[in-house]
Coordinates of C-alpha atoms in Angstrom, one line a residue:
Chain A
X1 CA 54.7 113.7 79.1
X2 CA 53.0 114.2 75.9
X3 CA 53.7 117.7 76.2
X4 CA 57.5 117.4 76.4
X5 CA 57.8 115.3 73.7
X6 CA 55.8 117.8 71.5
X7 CA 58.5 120.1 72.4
X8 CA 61.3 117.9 71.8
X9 CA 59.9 117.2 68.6
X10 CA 60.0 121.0 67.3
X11 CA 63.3 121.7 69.1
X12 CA 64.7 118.5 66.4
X13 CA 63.0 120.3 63.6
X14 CA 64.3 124.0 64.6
X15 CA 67.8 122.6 65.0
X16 CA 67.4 120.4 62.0
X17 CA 66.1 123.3 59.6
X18 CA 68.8 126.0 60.9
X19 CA 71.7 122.9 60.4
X20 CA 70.2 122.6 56.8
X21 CA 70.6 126.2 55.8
X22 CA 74.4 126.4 57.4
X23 CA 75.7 123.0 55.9
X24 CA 74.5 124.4 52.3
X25 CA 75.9 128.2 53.1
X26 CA 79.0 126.4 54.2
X27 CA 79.8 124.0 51.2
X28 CA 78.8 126.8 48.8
X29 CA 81.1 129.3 50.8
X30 CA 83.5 125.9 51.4
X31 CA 83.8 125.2 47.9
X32 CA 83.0 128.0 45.4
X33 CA 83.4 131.3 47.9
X34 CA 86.6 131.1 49.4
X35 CA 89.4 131.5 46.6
X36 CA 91.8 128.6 46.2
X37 CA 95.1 128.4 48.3
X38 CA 98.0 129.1 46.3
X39 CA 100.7 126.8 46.9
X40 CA 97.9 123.6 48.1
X41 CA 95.8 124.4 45.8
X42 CA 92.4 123.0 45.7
X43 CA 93.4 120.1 48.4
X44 CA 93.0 122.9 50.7
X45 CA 89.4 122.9 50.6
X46 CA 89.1 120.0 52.7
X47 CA 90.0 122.1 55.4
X48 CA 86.4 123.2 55.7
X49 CA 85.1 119.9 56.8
X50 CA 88.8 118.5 58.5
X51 CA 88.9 121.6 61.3
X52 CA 85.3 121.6 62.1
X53 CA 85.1 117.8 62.4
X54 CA 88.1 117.7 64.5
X55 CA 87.0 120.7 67.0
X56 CA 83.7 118.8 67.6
X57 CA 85.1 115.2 68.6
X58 CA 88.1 116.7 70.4
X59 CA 86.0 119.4 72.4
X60 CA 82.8 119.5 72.8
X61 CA 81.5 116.1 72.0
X62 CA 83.9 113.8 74.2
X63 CA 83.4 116.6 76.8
X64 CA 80.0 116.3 76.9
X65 CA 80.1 112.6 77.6
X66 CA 82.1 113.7 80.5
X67 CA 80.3 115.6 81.8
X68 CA 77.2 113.8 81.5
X69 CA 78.7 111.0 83.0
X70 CA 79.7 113.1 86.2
X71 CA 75.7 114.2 86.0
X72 CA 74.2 110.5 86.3
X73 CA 76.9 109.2 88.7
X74 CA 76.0 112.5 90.8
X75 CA 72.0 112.2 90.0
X76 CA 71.2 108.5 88.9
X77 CA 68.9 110.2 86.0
X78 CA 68.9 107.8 83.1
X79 CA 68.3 110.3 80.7
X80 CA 71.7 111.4 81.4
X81 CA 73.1 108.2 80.2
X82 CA 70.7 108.4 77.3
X83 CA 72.5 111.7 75.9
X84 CA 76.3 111.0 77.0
X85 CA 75.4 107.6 74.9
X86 CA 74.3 109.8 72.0
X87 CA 77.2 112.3 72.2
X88 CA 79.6 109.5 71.9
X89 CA 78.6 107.5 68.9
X90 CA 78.3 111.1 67.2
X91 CA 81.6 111.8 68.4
X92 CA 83.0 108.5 67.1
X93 CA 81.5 109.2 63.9
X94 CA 83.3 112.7 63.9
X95 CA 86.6 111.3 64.9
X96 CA 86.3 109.0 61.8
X97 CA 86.3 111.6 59.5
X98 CA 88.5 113.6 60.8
X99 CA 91.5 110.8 60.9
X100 CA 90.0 110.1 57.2
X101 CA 90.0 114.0 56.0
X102 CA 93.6 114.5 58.0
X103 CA 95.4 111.5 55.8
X104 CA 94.0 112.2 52.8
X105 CA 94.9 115.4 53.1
X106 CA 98.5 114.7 54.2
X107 CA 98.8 112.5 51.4
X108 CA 98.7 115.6 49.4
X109 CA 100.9 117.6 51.3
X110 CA 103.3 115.3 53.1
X111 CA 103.0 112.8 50.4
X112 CA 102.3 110.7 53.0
X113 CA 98.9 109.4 54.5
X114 CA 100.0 109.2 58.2
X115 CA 102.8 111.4 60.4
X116 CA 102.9 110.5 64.0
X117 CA 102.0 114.1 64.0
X118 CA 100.8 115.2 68.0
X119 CA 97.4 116.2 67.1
X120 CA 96.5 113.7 64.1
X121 CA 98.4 110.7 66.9
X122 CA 96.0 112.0 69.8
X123 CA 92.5 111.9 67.5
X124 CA 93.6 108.1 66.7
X125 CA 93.9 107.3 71.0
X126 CA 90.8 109.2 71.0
X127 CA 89.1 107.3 68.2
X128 CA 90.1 104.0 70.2
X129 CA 88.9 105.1 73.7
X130 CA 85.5 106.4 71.7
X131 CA 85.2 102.8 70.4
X132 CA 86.0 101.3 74.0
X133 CA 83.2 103.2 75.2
X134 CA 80.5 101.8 72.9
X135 CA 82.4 98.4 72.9
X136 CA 81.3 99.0 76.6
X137 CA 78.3 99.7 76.0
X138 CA 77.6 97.1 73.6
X139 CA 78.4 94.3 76.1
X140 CA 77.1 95.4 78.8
X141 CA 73.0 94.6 78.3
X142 CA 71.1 97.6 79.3
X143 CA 69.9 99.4 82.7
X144 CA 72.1 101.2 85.4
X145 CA 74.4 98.9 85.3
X146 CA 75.4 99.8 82.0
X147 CA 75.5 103.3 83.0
X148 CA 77.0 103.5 85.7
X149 CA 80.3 101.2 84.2
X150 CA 79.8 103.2 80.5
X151 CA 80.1 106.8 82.9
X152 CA 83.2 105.6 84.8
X153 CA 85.1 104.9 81.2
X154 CA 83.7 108.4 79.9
X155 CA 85.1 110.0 83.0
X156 CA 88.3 108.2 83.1
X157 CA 88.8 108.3 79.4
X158 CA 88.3 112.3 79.4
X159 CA 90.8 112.9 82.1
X160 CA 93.6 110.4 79.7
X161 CA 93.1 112.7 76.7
X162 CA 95.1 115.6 77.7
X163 CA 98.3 113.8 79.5
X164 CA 98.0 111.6 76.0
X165 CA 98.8 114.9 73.6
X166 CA 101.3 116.1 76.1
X167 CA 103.0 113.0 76.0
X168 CA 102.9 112.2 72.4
X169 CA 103.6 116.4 72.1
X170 CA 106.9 115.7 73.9
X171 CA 107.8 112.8 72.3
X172 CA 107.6 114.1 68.8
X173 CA 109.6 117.3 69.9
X174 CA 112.3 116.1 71.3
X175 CA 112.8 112.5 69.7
X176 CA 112.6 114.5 66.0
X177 CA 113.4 117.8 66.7
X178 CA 112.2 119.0 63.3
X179 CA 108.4 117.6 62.7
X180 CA 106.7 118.2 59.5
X181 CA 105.8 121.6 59.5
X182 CA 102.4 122.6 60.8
X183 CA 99.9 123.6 58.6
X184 CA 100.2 127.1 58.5
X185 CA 99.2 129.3 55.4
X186 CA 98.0 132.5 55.4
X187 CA 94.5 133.0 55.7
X188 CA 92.4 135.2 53.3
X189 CA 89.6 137.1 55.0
X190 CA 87.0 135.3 52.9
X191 CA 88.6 131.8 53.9
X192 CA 88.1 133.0 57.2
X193 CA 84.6 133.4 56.8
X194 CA 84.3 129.9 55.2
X195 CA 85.8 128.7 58.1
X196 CA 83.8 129.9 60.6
X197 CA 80.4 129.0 58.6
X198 CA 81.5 125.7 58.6
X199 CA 82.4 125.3 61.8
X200 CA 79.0 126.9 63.1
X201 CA 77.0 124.2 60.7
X202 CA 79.2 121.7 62.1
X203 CA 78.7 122.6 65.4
X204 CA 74.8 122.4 64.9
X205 CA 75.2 119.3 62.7
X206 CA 76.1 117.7 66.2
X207 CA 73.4 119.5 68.2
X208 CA 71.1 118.0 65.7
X209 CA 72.8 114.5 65.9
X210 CA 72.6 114.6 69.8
X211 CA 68.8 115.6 69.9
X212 CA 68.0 113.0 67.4
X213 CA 70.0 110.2 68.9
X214 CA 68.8 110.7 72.3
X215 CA 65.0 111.0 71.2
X216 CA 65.7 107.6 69.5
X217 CA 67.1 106.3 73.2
X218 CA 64.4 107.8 74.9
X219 CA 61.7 106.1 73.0
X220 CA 64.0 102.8 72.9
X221 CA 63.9 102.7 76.6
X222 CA 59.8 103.7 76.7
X223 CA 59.1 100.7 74.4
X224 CA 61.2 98.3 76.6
X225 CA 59.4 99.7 79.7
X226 CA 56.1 99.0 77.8
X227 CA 57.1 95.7 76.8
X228 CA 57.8 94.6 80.2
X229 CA 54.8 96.2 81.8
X230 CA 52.6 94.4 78.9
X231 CA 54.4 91.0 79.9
X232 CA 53.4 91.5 83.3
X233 CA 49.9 92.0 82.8
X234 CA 50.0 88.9 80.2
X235 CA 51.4 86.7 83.4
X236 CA 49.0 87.9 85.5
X237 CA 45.9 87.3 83.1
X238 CA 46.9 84.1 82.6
X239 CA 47.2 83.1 86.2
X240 CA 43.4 84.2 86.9
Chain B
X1 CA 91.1 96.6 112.3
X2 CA 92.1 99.3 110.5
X3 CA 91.8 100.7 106.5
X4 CA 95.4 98.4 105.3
X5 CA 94.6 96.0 108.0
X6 CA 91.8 94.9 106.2
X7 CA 93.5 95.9 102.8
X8 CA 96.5 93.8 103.5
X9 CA 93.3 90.8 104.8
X10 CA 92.7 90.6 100.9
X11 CA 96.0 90.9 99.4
X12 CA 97.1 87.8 101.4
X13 CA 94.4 86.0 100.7
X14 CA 94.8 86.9 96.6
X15 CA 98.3 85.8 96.9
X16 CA 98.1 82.5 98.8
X17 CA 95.1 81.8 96.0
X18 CA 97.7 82.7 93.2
X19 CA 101.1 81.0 94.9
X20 CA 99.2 77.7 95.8
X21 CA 97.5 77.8 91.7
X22 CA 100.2 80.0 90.2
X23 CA 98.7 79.4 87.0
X24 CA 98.5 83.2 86.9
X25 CA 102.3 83.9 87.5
X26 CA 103.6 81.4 84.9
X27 CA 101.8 82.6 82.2
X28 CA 102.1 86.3 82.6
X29 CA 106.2 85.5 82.9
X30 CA 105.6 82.9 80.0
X31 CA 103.8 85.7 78.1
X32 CA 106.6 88.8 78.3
X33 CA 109.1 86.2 77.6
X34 CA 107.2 85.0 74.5
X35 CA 106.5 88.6 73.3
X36 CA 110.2 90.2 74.3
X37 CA 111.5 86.3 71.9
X38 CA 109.0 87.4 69.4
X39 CA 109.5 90.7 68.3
X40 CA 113.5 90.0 68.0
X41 CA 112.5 87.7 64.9
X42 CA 111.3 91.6 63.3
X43 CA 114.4 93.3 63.5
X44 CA 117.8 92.3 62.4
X45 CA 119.8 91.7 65.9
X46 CA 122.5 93.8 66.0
X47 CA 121.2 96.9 63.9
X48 CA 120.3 100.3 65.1
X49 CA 117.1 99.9 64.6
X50 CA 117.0 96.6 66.7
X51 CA 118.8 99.2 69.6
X52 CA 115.5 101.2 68.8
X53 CA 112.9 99.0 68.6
X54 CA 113.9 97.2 72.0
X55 CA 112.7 99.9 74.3
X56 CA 109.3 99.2 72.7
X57 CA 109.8 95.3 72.8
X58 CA 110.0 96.0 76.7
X59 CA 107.1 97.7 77.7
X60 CA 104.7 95.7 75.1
X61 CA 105.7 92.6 76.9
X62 CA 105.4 94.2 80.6
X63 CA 101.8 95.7 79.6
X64 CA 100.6 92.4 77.9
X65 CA 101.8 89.9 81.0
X66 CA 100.3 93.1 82.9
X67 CA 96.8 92.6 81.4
X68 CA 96.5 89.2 82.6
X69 CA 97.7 90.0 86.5
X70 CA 94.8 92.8 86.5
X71 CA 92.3 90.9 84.5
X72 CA 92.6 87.6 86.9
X73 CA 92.4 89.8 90.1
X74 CA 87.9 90.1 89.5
X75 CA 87.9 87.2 86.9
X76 CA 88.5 84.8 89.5
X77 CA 86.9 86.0 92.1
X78 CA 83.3 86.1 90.0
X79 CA 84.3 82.6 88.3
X80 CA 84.7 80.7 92.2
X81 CA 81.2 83.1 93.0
X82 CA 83.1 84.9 96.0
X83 CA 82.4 88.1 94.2
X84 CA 79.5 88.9 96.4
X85 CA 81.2 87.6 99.4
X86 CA 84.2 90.0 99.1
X87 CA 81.3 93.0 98.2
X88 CA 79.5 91.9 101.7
X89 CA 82.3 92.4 103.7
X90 CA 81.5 94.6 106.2
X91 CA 84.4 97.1 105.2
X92 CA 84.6 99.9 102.9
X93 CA 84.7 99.4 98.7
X94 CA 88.3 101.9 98.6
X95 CA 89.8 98.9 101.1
X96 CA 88.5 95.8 98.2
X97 CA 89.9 98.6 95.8
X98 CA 93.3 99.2 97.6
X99 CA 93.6 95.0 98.4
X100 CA 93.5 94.2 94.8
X101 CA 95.8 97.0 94.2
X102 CA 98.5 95.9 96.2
X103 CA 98.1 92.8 95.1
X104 CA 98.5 93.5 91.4
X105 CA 101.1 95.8 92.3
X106 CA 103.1 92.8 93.9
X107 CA 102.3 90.5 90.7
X108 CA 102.7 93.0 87.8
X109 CA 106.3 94.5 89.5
X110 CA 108.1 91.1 89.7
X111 CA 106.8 89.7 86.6
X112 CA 108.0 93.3 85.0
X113 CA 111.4 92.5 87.2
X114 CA 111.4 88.9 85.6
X115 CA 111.0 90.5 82.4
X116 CA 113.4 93.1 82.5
X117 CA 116.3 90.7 83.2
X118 CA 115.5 88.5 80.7
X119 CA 115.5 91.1 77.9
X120 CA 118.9 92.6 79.1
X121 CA 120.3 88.8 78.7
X122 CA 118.8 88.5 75.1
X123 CA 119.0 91.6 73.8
X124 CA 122.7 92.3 75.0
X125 CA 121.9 95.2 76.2
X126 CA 124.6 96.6 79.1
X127 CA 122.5 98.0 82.2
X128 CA 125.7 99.7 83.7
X129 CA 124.5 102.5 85.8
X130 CA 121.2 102.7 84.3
X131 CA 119.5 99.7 86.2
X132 CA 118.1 102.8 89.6
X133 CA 116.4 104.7 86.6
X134 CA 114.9 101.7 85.0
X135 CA 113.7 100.2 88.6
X136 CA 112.1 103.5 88.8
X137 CA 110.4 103.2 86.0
X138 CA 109.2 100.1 86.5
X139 CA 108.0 101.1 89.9
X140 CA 106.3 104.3 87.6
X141 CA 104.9 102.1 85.0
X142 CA 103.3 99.4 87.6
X143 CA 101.9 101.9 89.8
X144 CA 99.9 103.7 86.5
X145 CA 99.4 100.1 85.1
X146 CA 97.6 98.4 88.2
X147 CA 95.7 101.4 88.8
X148 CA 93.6 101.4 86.0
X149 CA 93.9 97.5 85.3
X150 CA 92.7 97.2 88.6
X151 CA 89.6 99.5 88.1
X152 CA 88.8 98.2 84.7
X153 CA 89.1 94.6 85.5
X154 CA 86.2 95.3 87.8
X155 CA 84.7 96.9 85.1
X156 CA 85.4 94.0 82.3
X157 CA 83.9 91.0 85.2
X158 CA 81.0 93.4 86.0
X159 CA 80.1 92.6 82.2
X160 CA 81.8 89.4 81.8
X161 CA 83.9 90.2 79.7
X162 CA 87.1 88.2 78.6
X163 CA 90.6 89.3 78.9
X164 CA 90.6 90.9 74.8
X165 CA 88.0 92.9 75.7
X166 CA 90.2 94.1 78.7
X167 CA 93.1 94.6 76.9
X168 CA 90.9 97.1 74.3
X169 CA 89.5 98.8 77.2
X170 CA 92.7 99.5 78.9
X171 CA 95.5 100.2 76.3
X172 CA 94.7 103.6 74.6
X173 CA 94.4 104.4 78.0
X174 CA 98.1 103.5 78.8
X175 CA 99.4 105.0 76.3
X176 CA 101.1 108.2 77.6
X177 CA 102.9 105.8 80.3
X178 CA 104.0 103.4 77.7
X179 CA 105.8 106.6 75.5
X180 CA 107.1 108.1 79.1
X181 CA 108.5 104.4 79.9
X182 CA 110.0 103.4 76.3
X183 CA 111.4 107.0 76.0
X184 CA 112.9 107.0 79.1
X185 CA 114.4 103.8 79.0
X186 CA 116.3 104.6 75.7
X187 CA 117.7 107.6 77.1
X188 CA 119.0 105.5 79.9
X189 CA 120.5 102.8 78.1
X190 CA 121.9 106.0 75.7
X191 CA 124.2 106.8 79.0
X192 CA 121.7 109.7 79.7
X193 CA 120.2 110.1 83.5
X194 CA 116.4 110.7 84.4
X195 CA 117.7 114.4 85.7
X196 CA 117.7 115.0 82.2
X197 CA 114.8 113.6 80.8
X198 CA 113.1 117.2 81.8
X199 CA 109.2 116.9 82.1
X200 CA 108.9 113.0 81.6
X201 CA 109.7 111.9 84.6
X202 CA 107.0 113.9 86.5
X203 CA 104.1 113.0 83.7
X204 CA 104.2 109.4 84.8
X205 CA 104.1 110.7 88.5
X206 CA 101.1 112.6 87.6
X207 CA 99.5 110.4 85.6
X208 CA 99.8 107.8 88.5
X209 CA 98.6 110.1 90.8
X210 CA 95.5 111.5 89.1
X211 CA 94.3 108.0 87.9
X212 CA 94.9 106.7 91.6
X213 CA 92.5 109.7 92.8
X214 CA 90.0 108.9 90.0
X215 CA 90.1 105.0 90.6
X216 CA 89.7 105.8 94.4
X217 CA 86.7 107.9 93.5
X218 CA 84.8 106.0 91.0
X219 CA 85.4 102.5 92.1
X220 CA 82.4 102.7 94.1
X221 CA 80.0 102.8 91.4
X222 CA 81.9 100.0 89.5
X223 CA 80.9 97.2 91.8
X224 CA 77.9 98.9 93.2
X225 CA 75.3 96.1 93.0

């Protein structure tokens, strides 16, 4: 027990060190490194942080919830619940700040802080089933039963996000034929390589999240088993 | 007895409980009416954008009378404490799941039928040969809605929570079937026909289907204790 702890404890610190080094490479590379864009000029740069952000909550982190919710309806294994949990308020978290980095950034643009533009529309349903899901979670006291109920929204709320950007895909293309142009501009090799630093220190800024939220879950649900084994022994002192 | 034998044991008994109170009818009809009355105060009657803004007006008001159908369906059965008599039944969970289906399928079409008629009257707006397509529609829309209002309700009373919290859980989840519904209805009422709304028509049939399979699948672990 003590043992796997130990080692969960360096694998935060190996994550956490590694994340460290990429976020700095990547605002230096973000910010000073890549050359400005010529007809967006500096607005551009938030591009570094926007795309990343987005690729996390979109992919990989609501993914994970799903299919850690599959796992403990499969298993029962709370620590399943325990990291799904985790992934989700990171991904929450994520989704923020890309619906915050995409309207500023249109405001520039578009002139304009919000287009019902498909992708931008679908990160705002997906903010809102994110929220449901803690909201859930929040209600819900603690123990299976919260797991089992929070997995069932993960899983159901995975399987809505696709049919919602077709839909909302479909109804921007053929309601307004002409949507806001996309935001293509052509890419410089060493904006390329900005990009793709960012998104690796992104993707390890979650990792890092994930480990450190679930620890603090794990050692949440230890204490509360502690505290109720401590209040047993109490009852039963007293009785003698 | 057989699988709908014992389904259709707990949609009677849901609607005698409902028809003999109907507390739950009126105020899901009171409700659309009050929303579809509403909204017409925020657009100019008359105006293009009112002819806009009414296919939106319609499936607000079927969703939010919806909510209440669904939410009632495990509310009342935890509030009387029959919960865990209708969980011991010696039957299988997917028959309690398809019993309250059917049964919110009954409530949330008519009161979506109720609904319907009383926003062509106040609206104006001239059915003509659109009223198969829009009955299909509502047939599309109740089937997606009382699928996962059905699920979730069971969800929302397995945490006691109150019909808001039901209404957060479940509408980003709805969305794609209210854009497929309020699209397709303007079309209709444009003079178009559902052969050429293309791909729409077949995302709500999908999207009823796969969250019928998934509801089916996961209810189990919904009402498991």
């Amino acid at each position: 027990m003590g043992d796997r702890k130990s080692r969960m404890d360096l694998w935060v610190n190996v994550v956490g060190t590694v994340t460290f080094v990429l976020v700095m490479a990547g605002i230096l590379l973000a910010l000073l490194y890549a050359p400005t864009e010529k007809t967006l000029g500096d607005s551009q740069r938030i591009f570094y942080l926007h795309m990343p952000m987005a690729w996390i909550a979109l992919g990989p982190g609501f993914t994970v919830v799903f299919a850690l919710s599959i796992a403990y309806l499969v298993t029962g294994k709370m620590k399943f619940d325990r990291w799904a949990s985790a992934s989700a308020e990171i991904g929450v978290i994520f989704t923020t700040i890309t619906l915050l980095t995409g309207s500023l950034w249109g405001k520039q643009e578009w002139g304009v802080y919000w287009d019902w533009e498909p992708r931008l529309t679908t990160t705002l349903v997906l903010w809102f089933i994110y929220v449901g899901y803690l909201l859930l979670r929040a209600i819900a006291g603690e123990g299976p039963r919260r797991a089992r109920l929070s997995a069932v929204y993960g899983i159901v709320g995975w399987v809505d996000v696709p049919i919602v950007f077709l839909s909302i895909w479909l109804w921007r293309t053929l309601l307004h034929p002409k949507i806001l142009s996309a935001r293509g501009f052509a890419m410089d090799s060493r904006m390329i390589l900005a990009l793709m630093v960012c998104l690796v220190a992104i993707t390890f800024l979650y990792l890092w999240l994930l480990m450190v939220r679930a620890r603090t879950r794990t050692l949440e649900s230890e204490i509360s088993g502690l505290r109720a084994q401590l209040r047993r022994r109490n009852r039963r002192g007293g009785n003698q | 007895m057989s699988f709908f034998s014992q389904a259709w044991a707990i949609v009677r008994k849901d609607l005698v409980t409902e028809l003999r109170g109907a507390s739950t009818i009126v105020s899901m009809v009171l409700l659309g009416l009050l929303v579809v009355l509403v909204f017409n105060f925020g657009v100019e009657p008359g105006t293009a954008s009112a002819s806009l803004a009414r296919s939106g007006v319609l499936w607000s008001a079927f969703l939010f009378s919806g909510v209440i159908a669904v939410g009632r369906s495990f509310a009342s059965e935890k509030e009387a404490g029959c919960m865990d008599g209708l969980l011991l039944c010696p039957v299988d969970r997917g028959v309690i799941y398809l019993g309250k289906l059917i049964g919110n399928l009954i409530l949330v079409f008519a009161t979506g039928l109720i609904i319907l008629l009383f926003w062509t009257a106040i609206y104006n707006v001239g059915i003509g040969g659109a009223w198969f397509g829009l009955l299909l529609l509502l047939v599309l829309a109740t089937i997606g809605m009382s699928t996962l209002g059905t699920l979730f309700a069971a969800v929302a009373a397995g945490v006691r929570a109150r019909d808001a919290l039901l209404t957060v859980f479940i509408f980003p989840l709805l969305i794609p079937l209210v854009i497929g519904a309020a699209h397709m209805s303007t079309m209709l009422l444009s003079g178009k026909t559902l052969g050429e709304a293309g791909m729409w028509p077949w995302i709500l049939v999908v999207y009823d289907v796969v969250f019928l399979a998934v509801s089916f699948m996961v209810f189990d672990f919904v009402v498991e204790d």
